[in-house]
Amino acid sequence: MKPLVIKIGGAILEKADALTQLLTVIAQLQQQQSTPVVLVHGGGCVVDDMLKQAGFSSEKKNGLRMTPAEQMPIISGALAGSVNKQIVATASQVGLNAVGLSLADGNMASCSLNPDGLGAVGIPKAQHSKLLDSLLKAEFLPVVSSIGMIGTVNNEAHAGELVNVNADDAAVVICQLLNAELLLLTDVNGVMDDTGSYLADLTENQASKLIEAGVISGGMTAKINAAFYAANQLRRSIAVASWQAPEQILTLLSGAAIGTRIIPSNAA
């Protein structure tokens, strides 16, 4: 059975019941369909709260978080610490054997600094799947936070430093490592067009027009860009759907349509 990578973040992390319901569905996937699952998460809402408590302000550029180096201890502590371990603890309550990880563990991914002046923000590249392969074979649920590490390619001056990674990009890397299906969960039922209707599928050309018109904006822009990157790399469609009806995930692997399907350019 092909693995399934599920990315979560944002509002679901503030709703304990919704997270529990999603993890219960993941347990059913493992038990009833023998589907290996990896859960990848961000947690911008928690990061914002912890930065505010520490006296820092949060800024974004094109939907991506600006990350001054002095904020990384707080951001890594929030994502790889508080959020990651809360998900692991909740997973254990529904019978899952969860293991909390970051992109840096097991040399899963190596990062380079984002060149767009975002600070300690990394662009991840898939490296080794050995750790994930071992955990999935043993029926664990890897829970991967979007904290990465700068690699040593070209003897980069920042090698070994921790960086913040967009969680959608982190999910793409994990998907590439495992040749897995990818599901990006958000707090809406999919991508809307300019009339406010949800689209069953979306091509890159359509997305460009919606972004240009401001229909797709902010964090959704980053999510859609990551989804198209994944779809084009994997040469298959990617689902963007809501975590508010997690039972739909049980039908996804049987070919049912949920949310908005992101169509790779080679299939458009």
CSV table of C-alpha atoms in Angstrom, one decimal:
chain,number,residue,atom,x,y,z
A,1,MET,CA,0.0,0.0,0.0
A,2,LYS,CA,1.4,3.4,-1.0
A,3,PRO,CA,2.0,5.7,2.0
A,4,LEU,CA,-0.1,8.7,2.6
A,5,VAL,CA,1.4,12.0,3.8
A,6,ILE,CA,-1.1,14.3,5.5
A,7,LYS,CA,-0.1,17.9,6.3
A,8,ILE,CA,-1.9,19.9,9.0
A,9,GLY,CA,-1.5,23.3,10.6
A,10,GLY,CA,-3.2,26.4,11.6
A,11,ALA,CA,-6.7,26.2,13.2
A,12,ILE,CA,-6.8,22.4,13.7
A,13,LEU,CA,-4.0,22.7,16.3
A,14,GLU,CA,-6.2,25.0,18.3
A,15,LYS,CA,-9.2,22.6,18.2
A,16,ALA,CA,-8.4,19.5,20.4
A,17,ASP,CA,-11.6,17.7,19.2
A,18,ALA,CA,-10.8,18.2,15.5
A,19,LEU,CA,-7.3,16.9,16.0
A,20,THR,CA,-8.5,13.9,17.9
A,21,GLN,CA,-11.1,13.1,15.2
A,22,LEU,CA,-8.4,13.3,12.5
A,23,LEU,CA,-6.0,11.1,14.4
A,24,THR,CA,-8.9,8.6,15.0
A,25,VAL,CA,-9.3,8.4,11.2
A,26,ILE,CA,-5.6,7.9,10.8
A,27,ALA,CA,-5.8,5.0,13.3
A,28,GLN,CA,-8.6,3.5,11.1
A,29,LEU,CA,-6.5,3.9,8.0
A,30,GLN,CA,-3.7,2.0,9.6
A,31,GLN,CA,-5.9,-0.7,11.1
A,32,GLN,CA,-8.5,-1.3,8.4
A,33,GLN,CA,-6.6,-0.4,5.2
A,34,SER,CA,-3.0,-1.1,6.4
A,35,THR,CA,-2.1,2.4,5.0
A,36,PRO,CA,1.2,3.8,6.2
A,37,VAL,CA,0.7,7.4,7.2
A,38,VAL,CA,3.1,10.3,8.0
A,39,LEU,CA,1.7,13.4,9.6
A,40,VAL,CA,3.5,16.7,8.8
A,41,HIS,CA,2.6,19.8,10.7
A,42,GLY,CA,3.3,23.5,11.0
A,43,GLY,CA,1.7,25.6,13.7
A,44,GLY,CA,1.8,29.3,12.9
A,45,CYS,CA,-0.8,30.2,15.4
A,46,VAL,CA,1.2,28.7,18.3
A,47,VAL,CA,4.4,30.4,17.0
A,48,ASP,CA,2.6,33.7,16.9
A,49,ASP,CA,1.4,33.4,20.5
A,50,MET,CA,4.9,32.4,21.8
A,51,LEU,CA,6.7,35.1,19.9
A,52,LYS,CA,4.2,37.7,21.2
A,53,GLN,CA,4.8,36.5,24.8
A,54,ALA,CA,8.5,36.9,24.2
A,55,GLY,CA,8.1,40.5,23.0
A,56,PHE,CA,8.6,39.7,19.2
A,57,SER,CA,6.3,40.7,16.4
A,58,SER,CA,5.5,38.5,13.4
A,59,GLU,CA,5.8,39.5,9.8
A,60,LYS,CA,5.0,37.7,6.6
A,61,LYS,CA,6.2,38.1,3.0
A,62,ASN,CA,4.1,36.6,0.2
A,63,GLY,CA,2.4,34.4,2.8
A,64,LEU,CA,5.7,33.1,4.2
A,65,ARG,CA,6.9,33.9,7.7
A,66,MET,CA,9.9,36.2,8.1
A,67,THR,CA,12.2,34.5,10.6
A,68,PRO,CA,15.0,36.6,12.1
A,69,ALA,CA,17.7,34.3,13.5
A,70,GLU,CA,17.1,35.5,17.1
A,71,GLN,CA,13.6,34.1,16.9
A,72,MET,CA,14.6,30.6,15.9
A,73,PRO,CA,15.0,29.2,19.5
A,74,ILE,CA,11.3,30.2,20.1
A,75,ILE,CA,10.1,28.9,16.7
A,76,SER,CA,11.9,25.6,16.9
A,77,GLY,CA,10.8,25.2,20.5
A,78,ALA,CA,7.2,25.8,19.5
A,79,LEU,CA,7.1,23.6,16.4
A,80,ALA,CA,9.5,20.7,17.2
A,81,GLY,CA,8.7,20.9,20.9
A,82,SER,CA,5.3,22.1,22.1
A,83,VAL,CA,3.2,21.4,19.0
A,84,ASN,CA,4.9,18.2,18.0
A,85,LYS,CA,4.7,16.6,21.4
A,86,GLN,CA,1.1,17.6,21.9
A,87,ILE,CA,0.2,15.9,18.6
A,88,VAL,CA,2.2,12.8,19.7
A,89,ALA,CA,0.4,12.8,23.1
A,90,THR,CA,-3.1,13.1,21.5
A,91,ALA,CA,-2.2,10.4,19.0
A,92,SER,CA,-1.3,8.0,21.8
A,93,GLN,CA,-4.8,8.6,23.3
A,94,VAL,CA,-6.5,7.1,20.2
A,95,GLY,CA,-4.2,4.1,20.1
A,96,LEU,CA,-1.5,5.3,17.7
A,97,ASN,CA,2.2,4.6,18.2
A,98,ALA,CA,3.4,8.1,17.3
A,99,VAL,CA,7.0,9.3,17.1
A,100,GLY,CA,7.9,13.0,17.0
A,101,LEU,CA,10.5,14.1,14.5
A,102,SER,CA,11.8,17.1,12.6
A,103,LEU,CA,13.1,17.3,9.1
A,104,ALA,CA,16.7,17.2,10.5
A,105,ASP,CA,16.2,13.8,12.1
A,106,GLY,CA,17.7,10.8,10.2
A,107,ASN,CA,19.0,13.2,7.6
A,108,MET,CA,15.6,13.2,5.9
A,109,ALA,CA,16.1,16.6,4.4
A,110,SER,CA,18.9,19.1,3.9
A,111,CYS,CA,18.0,22.8,3.7
A,112,SER,CA,19.5,25.8,1.9
A,113,LEU,CA,18.6,29.3,3.0
A,114,ASN,CA,15.7,30.9,1.1
A,115,PRO,CA,17.2,33.6,-1.1
A,116,ASP,CA,14.2,35.9,-0.8
A,117,GLY,CA,15.5,37.7,2.4
A,118,LEU,CA,13.2,35.8,4.8
A,119,GLY,CA,15.9,35.3,7.4
A,120,ALA,CA,16.3,31.8,8.9
A,121,VAL,CA,13.9,30.2,6.5
A,122,GLY,CA,15.0,27.0,4.7
A,123,ILE,CA,14.3,25.4,1.3
A,124,PRO,CA,14.3,21.6,1.9
A,125,LYS,CA,15.6,19.0,-0.4
A,126,ALA,CA,14.9,15.3,0.1
A,127,GLN,CA,17.9,13.2,1.3
A,128,HIS,CA,17.3,9.8,3.0
A,129,SER,CA,14.2,7.8,3.8
A,130,LYS,CA,15.8,5.1,5.9
A,131,LEU,CA,14.4,6.4,9.2
A,132,LEU,CA,10.9,6.8,7.9
A,133,ASP,CA,11.0,3.5,6.1
A,134,SER,CA,11.9,1.8,9.4
A,135,LEU,CA,9.2,3.5,11.4
A,136,LEU,CA,6.5,2.8,8.9
A,137,LYS,CA,7.5,-0.8,8.6
A,138,ALA,CA,7.2,-1.1,12.3
A,139,GLU,CA,3.7,0.5,12.1
A,140,PHE,CA,4.6,3.8,13.9
A,141,LEU,CA,3.1,7.1,13.0
A,142,PRO,CA,5.9,9.6,12.3
A,143,VAL,CA,4.8,13.1,13.2
A,144,VAL,CA,7.2,15.5,11.5
A,145,SER,CA,7.6,19.2,12.4
A,146,SER,CA,8.7,21.8,9.8
A,147,ILE,CA,12.0,22.5,11.4
A,148,GLY,CA,15.0,21.8,9.2
A,149,MET,CA,18.8,22.1,9.2
A,150,ILE,CA,21.1,23.9,6.8
A,151,GLY,CA,23.2,21.3,4.9
A,152,THR,CA,26.9,21.3,4.2
A,153,VAL,CA,26.7,21.6,0.4
A,154,ASN,CA,29.3,24.0,-0.9
A,155,ASN,CA,30.6,24.5,2.7
A,156,GLU,CA,27.7,26.9,3.4
A,157,ALA,CA,28.6,29.3,6.2
A,158,HIS,CA,25.3,28.5,8.0
A,159,ALA,CA,25.7,24.7,7.9
A,160,GLY,CA,24.2,23.0,10.9
A,161,GLU,CA,21.9,25.9,11.8
A,162,LEU,CA,18.2,25.2,12.4
A,163,VAL,CA,15.8,26.9,10.0
A,164,ASN,CA,12.0,27.4,9.8
A,165,VAL,CA,10.5,25.5,6.8
A,166,ASN,CA,7.1,26.2,5.2
A,167,ALA,CA,5.1,23.2,6.4
A,168,ASP,CA,3.6,22.6,2.9
A,169,ASP,CA,7.2,22.4,1.5
A,170,ALA,CA,8.1,20.0,4.3
A,171,ALA,CA,5.2,17.8,3.3
A,172,VAL,CA,6.3,17.8,-0.3
A,173,VAL,CA,9.8,16.6,0.7
A,174,ILE,CA,8.4,13.7,2.8
A,175,CYS,CA,6.1,12.8,-0.1
A,176,GLN,CA,9.1,12.7,-2.4
A,177,LEU,CA,11.1,10.5,0.0
A,178,LEU,CA,8.4,7.9,0.2
A,179,ASN,CA,6.8,8.3,-3.3
A,180,ALA,CA,3.6,8.8,-1.3
A,181,GLU,CA,0.2,10.3,-1.9
A,182,LEU,CA,-0.1,13.8,-0.5
A,183,LEU,CA,-3.1,15.4,1.2
A,184,LEU,CA,-2.9,19.1,2.3
A,185,LEU,CA,-5.6,19.7,5.0
A,186,THR,CA,-6.8,23.2,5.6
A,187,ASP,CA,-9.7,24.9,7.3
A,188,VAL,CA,-11.7,25.3,4.1
A,189,ASN,CA,-13.2,22.7,1.8
A,190,GLY,CA,-10.9,23.4,-1.1
A,191,VAL,CA,-10.0,26.2,-3.5
A,192,MET,CA,-12.6,28.7,-4.5
A,193,ASP,CA,-13.1,30.5,-7.8
A,194,ASP,CA,-14.0,34.1,-8.3
A,195,THR,CA,-17.7,33.3,-7.7
A,196,GLY,CA,-17.0,31.8,-4.3
A,197,SER,CA,-17.7,28.2,-5.5
A,198,TYR,CA,-15.3,25.4,-4.6
A,199,LEU,CA,-13.4,24.0,-7.5
A,200,ALA,CA,-13.3,20.2,-8.1
A,201,ASP,CA,-9.9,20.5,-9.8
A,202,LEU,CA,-7.4,23.2,-10.5
A,203,THR,CA,-4.8,23.6,-13.2
A,204,GLU,CA,-1.7,25.8,-12.9
A,205,ASN,CA,-3.0,28.2,-15.5
A,206,GLN,CA,-6.2,28.6,-13.6
A,207,ALA,CA,-4.4,29.1,-10.4
A,208,SER,CA,-2.1,31.8,-11.9
A,209,LYS,CA,-5.2,33.8,-13.0
A,210,LEU,CA,-6.8,33.4,-9.6
A,211,ILE,CA,-3.6,34.6,-7.8
A,212,GLU,CA,-3.2,37.5,-10.2
A,213,ALA,CA,-6.8,38.5,-9.5
A,214,GLY,CA,-6.3,38.3,-5.8
A,215,VAL,CA,-8.9,35.4,-5.4
A,216,ILE,CA,-6.1,33.2,-4.0
A,217,SER,CA,-3.9,35.1,-1.6
A,218,GLY,CA,-1.8,35.0,1.6
A,219,GLY,CA,-1.1,31.6,3.1
A,220,MET,CA,-3.3,29.9,0.5
A,221,THR,CA,-0.9,31.1,-2.2
A,222,ALA,CA,2.0,29.3,-0.6
A,223,LYS,CA,-0.2,26.2,-0.1
A,224,ILE,CA,-1.2,26.1,-3.8
A,225,ASN,CA,2.3,26.7,-5.0
A,226,ALA,CA,3.5,23.8,-2.8
A,227,ALA,CA,0.7,21.6,-4.1
A,228,PHE,CA,1.6,22.3,-7.7
A,229,TYR,CA,5.3,21.7,-7.0
A,230,ALA,CA,4.4,18.4,-5.5
A,231,ALA,CA,2.0,17.4,-8.3
A,232,ASN,CA,4.5,18.3,-11.0
A,233,GLN,CA,7.4,16.5,-9.2
A,234,LEU,CA,5.3,13.4,-8.6
A,235,ARG,CA,3.4,13.6,-11.9
A,236,ARG,CA,0.0,13.0,-10.2
A,237,SER,CA,-2.7,15.1,-8.6
A,238,ILE,CA,-2.6,16.4,-5.0
A,239,ALA,CA,-5.7,16.9,-2.9
A,240,VAL,CA,-6.4,20.1,-0.9
A,241,ALA,CA,-9.3,19.5,1.5
A,242,SER,CA,-10.8,20.3,4.9
A,243,TRP,CA,-9.8,18.7,8.2
A,244,GLN,CA,-13.4,19.4,9.4
A,245,ALA,CA,-14.7,16.2,7.8
A,246,PRO,CA,-11.7,13.8,8.3
A,247,GLU,CA,-13.9,10.7,7.6
A,248,GLN,CA,-13.6,11.7,3.9
A,249,ILE,CA,-10.0,10.6,4.0
A,250,LEU,CA,-11.1,7.0,4.3
A,251,THR,CA,-12.5,7.2,0.8
A,252,LEU,CA,-9.7,9.2,-0.8
A,253,LEU,CA,-7.4,6.2,-1.3
A,254,SER,CA,-10.2,4.3,-3.1
A,255,GLY,CA,-10.4,7.1,-5.7
A,256,ALA,CA,-13.1,9.2,-4.3
A,257,ALA,CA,-12.9,13.0,-5.0
A,258,ILE,CA,-12.6,15.2,-1.9
A,259,GLY,CA,-11.7,18.9,-1.8
A,260,THR,CA,-9.9,20.3,-4.8
A,261,ARG,CA,-7.6,18.2,-6.9
A,262,ILE,CA,-4.4,20.0,-8.0
A,263,ILE,CA,-3.6,18.9,-11.6
A,264,PRO,CA,0.0,18.5,-12.6
A,265,SER,CA,1.1,20.4,-15.7
A,266,ASN,CA,2.0,17.3,-17.6
A,267,ALA,CA,-1.7,16.2,-17.3
A,268,ALA,CA,-3.3,19.5,-18.0
